[in-house]
Amino acid sequence: MLPPVLQQLASGESSETNVTEIIMSELIEGLPDAVALRCLARVPFYLHPKLEVVSRSWKAAIRSPELLKARQEVGATEDLLCVCAFDPENLWQLFDPLQNLWITLPVLPSKIRHLSHFGAVSTAGKLFVLGGVSDAVDPQTGDQDGSFATNEVWSYDPIIREWSPRASMLVPRAMFACCVLDGKIVVAGGFTSCRKSISQAEMYDPDEDVWVPIPDLHRTHNSACSGVVVGGKLHVLHKGLSTVQVWESKGLGWTVEDYCWLQGPMAVVQDSLYVMSHGSISKQDGKASKVVVSASEFRRRIGFAMTGLRDEIYVIGGVIGPDQWNWEIKPMSDVDVLTISGERPTWRQAAPMTRCRGTILGCTQLRI
């Protein structure tokens, strides 16, 4: 059970004035700081700003690296979604599925306007944004900004609430596969400066802040690629191709497989792959696919993100494209959720994004 002050904070009953009345020299009166920190670790992430108003020592504790370790030790980690959309530029939001609320992050401090086609993953309790190009448009001419691929890497620490530059990738790239395997970030393929497709791959150790090259992909293609991790293996897919290039963390190179997977947005739920294709969501089991539920309502919705979290699939944002009756393009902030478990899959709507809308540029999970 939480101490009374934490119960008050969680219920919203305490104010800045009355919580300061319980400030003591220790974090919590009568408890060693190590024990008090474990109590603080049990408070949900969305309440951390309230905890910080208690005292300087509480603020320091909430923003300390030890808090993440304590949350892991007491089993209080939370799974959040990180989302970045076309509008507004370079802004990320976190979604808390348990509280059904959105939290807005500080603007990504990249000098590249309207960064897009980047990689987005999380590991070690941080969000990482890697590479990409500018999707900015000159308002006078309507032309693209013209920036080619970058190798910059940024990380966001939700504990201290700050963006930090990290070691740059060895190769600038955009529209590439980017995944986490055994705690390390693997990037492969994509396009580099002058829009040239590449086969180079590399791996990043977040603890050492170091990139190292790994064997190149077997093949390069003049199309965007993406990556998914299923069964402890990284799978690199190129748009329009049935072949998949597979990397194992302990392997010496890539293997090429023809899984005949369906083409379309993908999500991994409980280590199973789901694909939205031809107006339905199907589960891929090896080379076989089985329709799980209809998704015909998304036929006109493009540019959305599809991702898995716990036993659910989230369909986030995007735009409603034009049809023969209406040529208007409508940016969306909607969030539709499909629960896979239970007797039959069911759809529901979650809280819409509060700041972001339109085409989703980046989406990943964050465990803190």
Short mmCIF file of C-alpha atoms in Angstrom, two decimals:
data_model
loop_
_atom_site.label_atom_id
_atom_site.label_comp_id
_atom_site.label_asym_id
_atom_site.label_seq_id
_atom_site.Cartn_x
_atom_site.Cartn_y
_atom_site.Cartn_z
CA MET A 1 0.00 0.00 0.00
CA LEU A 2 1.24 3.53 -0.83
CA PRO A 3 1.93 6.02 1.96
CA PRO A 4 -0.96 8.50 2.56
CA VAL A 5 0.73 11.38 0.71
CA LEU A 6 1.12 9.25 -2.42
CA GLN A 7 -2.49 8.11 -2.16
CA GLN A 8 -3.54 11.77 -2.02
CA LEU A 9 -1.43 12.60 -5.07
CA ALA A 10 -2.81 9.65 -7.02
CA SER A 11 -6.40 10.63 -6.17
CA GLY A 12 -5.80 14.29 -7.02
CA GLU A 13 -6.92 15.42 -3.52
CA SER A 14 -3.68 17.16 -2.57
CA SER A 15 -2.57 20.57 -3.75
CA GLU A 16 0.81 22.24 -4.02
CA THR A 17 0.14 23.98 -0.71
CA ASN A 18 -0.82 21.06 1.49
CA VAL A 19 1.75 18.59 0.11
CA THR A 20 4.55 20.92 1.12
CA GLU A 21 3.36 20.63 4.74
CA ILE A 22 4.59 17.03 4.86
CA ILE A 23 8.12 17.79 3.65
CA MET A 24 10.74 16.21 5.90
CA SER A 25 14.49 15.85 5.67
CA GLU A 26 13.99 12.35 4.28
CA LEU A 27 12.02 11.57 1.12
CA ILE A 28 9.28 10.04 3.28
CA GLU A 29 9.29 10.49 7.05
CA GLY A 30 10.48 7.43 8.94
CA LEU A 31 11.62 5.49 5.87
CA PRO A 32 15.13 5.00 4.51
CA ASP A 33 15.53 6.76 1.15
CA ALA A 34 16.03 3.42 -0.64
CA VAL A 35 12.63 2.23 0.60
CA ALA A 36 11.00 5.60 -0.09
CA LEU A 37 12.27 5.50 -3.67
CA ARG A 38 10.58 2.14 -4.18
CA CYS A 39 7.34 3.71 -2.93
CA LEU A 40 7.71 6.57 -5.40
CA ALA A 41 8.41 4.04 -8.14
CA ARG A 42 4.89 2.63 -7.76
CA VAL A 43 3.24 5.96 -8.67
CA PRO A 44 2.04 6.01 -12.32
CA PHE A 45 4.19 7.98 -14.75
CA TYR A 46 1.49 10.53 -15.56
CA LEU A 47 1.54 11.71 -11.92
CA HIS A 48 5.29 12.40 -11.82
CA PRO A 49 4.83 16.18 -12.36
CA LYS A 50 2.72 16.24 -9.18
CA LEU A 51 5.37 14.36 -7.22
CA GLU A 52 7.96 16.95 -8.16
CA VAL A 53 6.14 19.80 -6.39
CA VAL A 54 6.56 18.17 -2.97
CA SER A 55 10.20 19.13 -2.48
CA ARG A 56 13.54 19.43 -4.18
CA SER A 57 14.53 16.04 -2.87
CA TRP A 58 11.40 14.45 -4.40
CA LYS A 59 12.07 16.20 -7.70
CA ALA A 60 15.64 14.91 -7.68
CA ALA A 61 14.41 11.40 -6.88
CA ILE A 62 11.78 11.42 -9.64
CA ARG A 63 14.37 12.52 -12.20
CA SER A 64 17.11 10.15 -11.08
CA PRO A 65 18.30 7.07 -13.02
CA GLU A 66 17.63 5.03 -9.88
CA LEU A 67 13.88 5.53 -10.31
CA LEU A 68 13.77 3.46 -13.52
CA LYS A 69 15.69 0.66 -11.80
CA ALA A 70 13.31 0.81 -8.84
CA ARG A 71 10.27 0.65 -11.16
CA GLN A 72 11.70 -2.49 -12.73
CA GLU A 73 12.46 -4.04 -9.33
CA VAL A 74 8.94 -3.53 -7.95
CA GLY A 75 7.21 -4.52 -11.21
CA ALA A 76 5.78 -1.05 -11.80
CA THR A 77 6.98 -0.51 -15.37
CA GLU A 78 4.45 0.90 -17.81
CA ASP A 79 4.06 0.45 -21.57
CA LEU A 80 3.36 3.69 -23.43
CA LEU A 81 3.04 4.53 -27.11
CA CYS A 82 5.19 7.24 -28.71
CA VAL A 83 3.71 8.99 -31.75
CA CYS A 84 4.90 11.74 -34.10
CA ALA A 85 2.65 13.09 -36.87
CA PHE A 86 3.09 15.48 -39.79
CA ASP A 87 1.31 18.26 -37.91
CA PRO A 88 2.81 19.94 -35.96
CA GLU A 89 6.40 19.44 -37.06
CA ASN A 90 8.88 17.49 -34.92
CA LEU A 91 6.44 17.06 -32.03
CA TRP A 92 5.99 13.77 -30.17
CA GLN A 93 3.24 12.64 -27.82
CA LEU A 94 3.08 9.70 -25.39
CA PHE A 95 -0.11 7.70 -24.94
CA ASP A 96 -0.88 6.08 -21.58
CA PRO A 97 -3.33 3.23 -22.34
CA LEU A 98 -4.27 2.65 -18.70
CA GLN A 99 -5.23 6.29 -18.13
CA ASN A 100 -6.40 6.81 -21.75
CA LEU A 101 -4.54 10.12 -21.96
CA TRP A 102 -1.90 11.83 -24.08
CA ILE A 103 1.25 13.52 -22.78
CA THR A 104 3.06 16.06 -24.98
CA LEU A 105 6.87 16.00 -25.11
CA PRO A 106 9.22 18.94 -25.72
CA VAL A 107 9.77 19.58 -29.44
CA LEU A 108 12.56 17.49 -30.96
CA PRO A 109 15.49 19.97 -31.20
CA SER A 110 16.71 18.82 -34.61
CA LYS A 111 17.67 21.61 -37.01
CA ILE A 112 15.97 19.64 -39.80
CA ARG A 113 12.49 21.04 -40.43
CA HIS A 114 9.66 18.52 -40.64
CA LEU A 115 11.91 15.51 -40.11
CA SER A 116 10.36 12.43 -41.74
CA HIS A 117 11.20 8.94 -43.02
CA PHE A 118 13.27 8.38 -39.86
CA GLY A 119 13.61 5.34 -37.62
CA ALA A 120 11.87 5.32 -34.23
CA VAL A 121 12.46 2.69 -31.53
CA SER A 122 12.84 2.50 -27.77
CA THR A 123 15.29 0.67 -25.57
CA ALA A 124 16.85 1.17 -22.13
CA GLY A 125 13.83 3.26 -21.11
CA LYS A 126 14.42 5.89 -23.81
CA LEU A 127 12.86 6.88 -27.14
CA PHE A 128 15.30 7.02 -30.07
CA VAL A 129 14.80 8.97 -33.32
CA LEU A 130 17.33 8.09 -36.02
CA GLY A 131 18.17 9.50 -39.45
CA GLY A 132 15.49 10.73 -41.80
CA VAL A 133 15.06 13.61 -44.24
CA SER A 134 13.21 16.93 -44.37
CA ASP A 135 9.59 16.82 -45.49
CA ALA A 136 9.29 20.61 -45.33
CA VAL A 137 7.71 22.45 -48.27
CA ASP A 138 8.62 25.96 -49.39
CA PRO A 139 5.37 27.96 -48.98
CA GLN A 140 6.35 30.22 -51.88
CA THR A 141 7.21 27.60 -54.51
CA GLY A 142 5.59 24.45 -53.12
CA ASP A 143 8.90 22.60 -53.59
CA GLN A 144 10.40 20.17 -51.07
CA ASP A 145 13.12 21.46 -48.77
CA GLY A 146 15.63 19.28 -50.61
CA SER A 147 17.52 17.97 -47.56
CA PHE A 148 18.96 14.51 -48.13
CA ALA A 149 19.37 11.79 -45.53
CA THR A 150 20.93 12.55 -42.17
CA ASN A 151 22.82 10.32 -39.75
CA GLU A 152 21.81 12.21 -36.62
CA VAL A 153 20.42 10.31 -33.63
CA TRP A 154 18.37 11.73 -30.78
CA SER A 155 17.16 10.11 -27.58
CA TYR A 156 14.40 11.26 -25.24
CA ASP A 157 14.65 10.35 -21.56
CA PRO A 158 11.13 10.43 -20.04
CA ILE A 159 12.56 10.49 -16.52
CA ILE A 160 14.49 13.75 -16.92
CA ARG A 161 12.20 14.88 -19.80
CA GLU A 162 14.99 15.93 -22.12
CA TRP A 163 16.17 15.24 -25.66
CA SER A 164 19.88 14.49 -26.10
CA PRO A 165 22.04 13.99 -29.19
CA ARG A 166 23.64 10.56 -29.40
CA ALA A 167 26.44 9.09 -31.51
CA SER A 168 25.63 9.51 -35.20
CA MET A 169 25.01 6.51 -37.43
CA LEU A 170 27.93 5.46 -39.59
CA VAL A 171 25.84 6.02 -42.74
CA PRO A 172 23.19 8.71 -43.32
CA ARG A 173 19.91 7.05 -44.24
CA ALA A 174 16.15 7.42 -44.59
CA MET A 175 13.23 5.02 -45.24
CA PHE A 176 15.21 2.19 -43.63
CA ALA A 177 14.57 -0.81 -41.39
CA CYS A 178 15.06 0.02 -37.71
CA CYS A 179 14.40 -2.39 -34.83
CA VAL A 180 15.61 -3.37 -31.37
CA LEU A 181 17.09 -6.83 -30.91
CA ASP A 182 18.41 -7.95 -27.50
CA GLY A 183 18.49 -4.34 -26.30
CA LYS A 184 20.55 -3.07 -29.24
CA ILE A 185 19.32 -1.00 -32.19
CA VAL A 186 19.81 -2.48 -35.66
CA VAL A 187 19.38 -0.38 -38.80
CA ALA A 188 19.64 -1.68 -42.35
CA GLY A 189 19.05 -0.60 -45.93
CA GLY A 190 17.12 2.48 -46.96
CA PHE A 191 18.36 5.47 -48.93
CA THR A 192 21.37 7.66 -48.25
CA SER A 193 22.48 11.04 -49.62
CA CYS A 194 21.56 11.66 -53.27
CA ARG A 195 18.66 9.24 -52.71
CA LYS A 196 20.77 6.17 -53.45
CA SER A 197 19.53 2.84 -52.08
CA ILE A 198 22.04 1.07 -49.85
CA SER A 199 22.63 -2.37 -48.33
CA GLN A 200 24.78 -1.33 -45.35
CA ALA A 201 23.67 -2.33 -41.86
CA GLU A 202 24.90 -1.33 -38.42
CA MET A 203 24.18 -1.88 -34.73
CA TYR A 204 24.04 0.55 -31.80
CA ASP A 205 24.79 -0.15 -28.15
CA PRO A 206 22.81 2.39 -26.05
CA ASP A 207 24.95 1.76 -22.96
CA GLU A 208 28.21 2.50 -24.78
CA ASP A 209 26.77 5.04 -27.25
CA VAL A 210 28.66 3.34 -30.07
CA TRP A 211 27.75 2.20 -33.59
CA VAL A 212 29.46 -0.79 -35.21
CA PRO A 213 29.02 -2.15 -38.74
CA ILE A 214 27.40 -5.54 -39.25
CA PRO A 215 27.23 -7.58 -42.49
CA ASP A 216 25.44 -5.90 -45.39
CA LEU A 217 22.04 -7.01 -46.61
CA HIS A 218 22.22 -9.64 -49.36
CA ARG A 219 20.22 -7.43 -51.68
CA THR A 220 19.30 -3.80 -52.10
CA HIS A 221 16.14 -2.57 -53.81
CA ASN A 222 14.93 0.76 -55.08
CA SER A 223 12.04 0.81 -52.61
CA ALA A 224 11.48 1.73 -48.98
CA CYS A 225 12.17 -0.99 -46.45
CA SER A 226 10.92 -1.66 -42.95
CA GLY A 227 11.66 -4.12 -40.17
CA VAL A 228 9.78 -6.27 -37.67
CA VAL A 229 11.06 -8.52 -34.90
CA VAL A 230 9.26 -11.86 -34.61
CA GLY A 231 10.55 -14.97 -32.87
CA GLY A 232 13.73 -13.24 -31.76
CA LYS A 233 14.74 -12.43 -35.36
CA LEU A 234 14.83 -9.17 -37.30
CA HIS A 235 13.00 -9.32 -40.63
CA VAL A 236 13.72 -6.67 -43.27
CA LEU A 237 10.98 -6.23 -45.87
CA HIS A 238 11.02 -4.19 -49.07
CA LYS A 239 7.79 -2.76 -50.41
CA GLY A 240 6.36 -4.90 -53.19
CA LEU A 241 8.63 -7.91 -52.61
CA SER A 242 7.70 -11.25 -51.05
CA THR A 243 11.27 -12.09 -49.99
CA VAL A 244 12.40 -11.21 -46.48
CA GLN A 245 15.96 -10.82 -45.24
CA VAL A 246 16.44 -12.22 -41.73
CA TRP A 247 19.03 -11.38 -39.08
CA GLU A 248 19.59 -13.27 -35.81
CA SER A 249 21.47 -11.57 -33.02
CA LYS A 250 23.95 -14.44 -32.81
CA GLY A 251 24.10 -14.98 -36.55
CA LEU A 252 27.00 -14.12 -38.83
CA GLY A 253 24.94 -12.68 -41.65
CA TRP A 254 21.58 -12.32 -43.33
CA THR A 255 19.50 -15.12 -44.77
CA VAL A 256 16.88 -14.68 -47.48
CA GLU A 257 13.45 -16.25 -47.00
CA ASP A 258 10.29 -16.19 -49.10
CA TYR A 259 7.51 -16.09 -46.52
CA CYS A 260 4.84 -14.84 -48.96
CA TRP A 261 3.63 -12.45 -46.27
CA LEU A 262 0.74 -10.17 -47.14
CA GLN A 263 1.60 -6.60 -48.11
CA GLY A 264 0.33 -3.81 -45.88
CA PRO A 265 0.69 -2.15 -42.46
CA MET A 266 2.06 -4.58 -39.85
CA ALA A 267 1.91 -4.96 -36.08
CA VAL A 268 3.46 -7.51 -33.72
CA VAL A 269 1.23 -8.62 -30.83
CA GLN A 270 2.56 -11.15 -28.31
CA ASP A 271 5.24 -12.22 -30.83
CA SER A 272 2.72 -12.85 -33.63
CA LEU A 273 2.58 -10.81 -36.84
CA TYR A 274 -0.65 -9.17 -38.01
CA VAL A 275 -1.11 -7.47 -41.39
CA MET A 276 -3.85 -5.15 -42.64
CA SER A 277 -4.51 -6.04 -46.27
CA HIS A 278 -7.49 -6.11 -48.65
CA GLY A 279 -9.89 -4.66 -46.07
CA SER A 280 -9.11 -7.08 -43.24
CA ILE A 281 -6.52 -7.83 -40.57
CA SER A 282 -4.87 -11.24 -40.87
CA LYS A 283 -2.53 -13.18 -38.63
CA GLN A 284 0.59 -14.53 -40.35
CA ASP A 285 1.59 -18.04 -39.30
CA GLY A 286 4.66 -18.93 -41.30
CA LYS A 287 3.61 -18.71 -44.95
CA ALA A 288 -0.08 -19.09 -44.08
CA SER A 289 -2.39 -16.23 -43.18
CA LYS A 290 -5.72 -16.27 -41.35
CA VAL A 291 -8.26 -13.44 -41.40
CA VAL A 292 -8.90 -12.19 -37.86
CA VAL A 293 -11.34 -9.32 -38.37
CA SER A 294 -12.71 -6.96 -40.99
CA ALA A 295 -10.97 -3.60 -41.40
CA SER A 296 -12.97 -2.29 -44.36
CA GLU A 297 -13.54 1.04 -42.59
CA PHE A 298 -9.84 1.85 -43.04
CA ARG A 299 -9.83 1.55 -46.84
CA ARG A 300 -9.96 5.33 -47.31
CA ARG A 301 -7.69 6.05 -44.36
CA ILE A 302 -4.03 6.36 -45.40
CA GLY A 303 -0.82 7.36 -43.68
CA PHE A 304 -1.85 5.87 -40.32
CA ALA A 305 0.31 3.94 -37.89
CA MET A 306 -0.49 0.37 -36.91
CA THR A 307 1.28 -1.01 -33.87
CA GLY A 308 0.85 -3.65 -31.18
CA LEU A 309 0.72 -3.08 -27.44
CA ARG A 310 0.04 -5.91 -24.97
CA ASP A 311 -2.85 -7.89 -26.54
CA GLU A 312 -4.11 -5.04 -28.71
CA ILE A 313 -3.55 -3.46 -32.12
CA TYR A 314 -3.64 0.34 -32.33
CA VAL A 315 -4.54 2.18 -35.55
CA ILE A 316 -3.50 5.80 -35.06
CA GLY A 317 -4.01 9.02 -37.03
CA GLY A 318 -3.58 9.25 -40.79
CA VAL A 319 -5.73 11.10 -43.30
CA ILE A 320 -9.01 10.38 -45.02
CA GLY A 321 -8.22 10.43 -48.70
CA PRO A 322 -10.42 11.85 -51.47
CA ASP A 323 -13.09 9.83 -53.24
CA GLN A 324 -15.38 10.41 -56.21
CA TRP A 325 -17.78 12.48 -54.09
CA ASN A 326 -15.37 14.41 -51.90
CA TRP A 327 -11.89 15.61 -52.88
CA GLU A 328 -11.09 17.02 -49.44
CA ILE A 329 -8.18 15.44 -47.53
CA LYS A 330 -8.99 15.28 -43.82
CA PRO A 331 -6.14 14.91 -41.26
CA MET A 332 -7.13 12.64 -38.38
CA SER A 333 -6.19 12.31 -34.73
CA ASP A 334 -8.39 9.25 -34.09
CA VAL A 335 -7.15 6.15 -32.29
CA ASP A 336 -8.90 2.82 -32.97
CA VAL A 337 -8.00 -0.21 -30.86
CA LEU A 338 -8.53 -3.89 -31.68
CA THR A 339 -8.41 -6.30 -28.73
CA ILE A 340 -7.15 -9.66 -29.98
CA SER A 341 -7.76 -11.75 -26.86
CA GLY A 342 -11.16 -13.05 -25.83
CA GLU A 343 -13.77 -15.04 -27.67
CA ARG A 344 -13.69 -12.71 -30.66
CA PRO A 345 -11.71 -9.58 -31.58
CA THR A 346 -13.46 -6.32 -30.72
CA TRP A 347 -12.91 -2.71 -31.81
CA ARG A 348 -13.11 0.33 -29.56
CA GLN A 349 -11.98 3.93 -29.71
CA ALA A 350 -9.34 5.40 -27.42
CA ALA A 351 -8.78 9.06 -26.66
CA PRO A 352 -7.72 10.92 -29.82
CA MET A 353 -4.33 12.60 -30.01
CA THR A 354 -4.54 16.03 -28.40
CA ARG A 355 -1.79 17.82 -30.37
CA CYS A 356 -0.76 15.61 -33.30
CA ARG A 357 -2.83 14.85 -36.38
CA GLY A 358 -2.48 13.64 -39.93
CA THR A 359 0.08 11.29 -41.45
CA ILE A 360 2.01 9.42 -38.77
CA LEU A 361 5.77 9.79 -39.23
CA GLY A 362 6.93 7.68 -36.29
CA CYS A 363 5.35 5.26 -33.82
CA THR A 364 6.90 2.92 -31.27
CA GLN A 365 6.44 1.53 -27.77
CA LEU A 366 8.23 2.79 -24.69
CA ARG A 367 8.59 0.81 -21.47
CA ILE A 368 9.48 2.85 -18.38
#
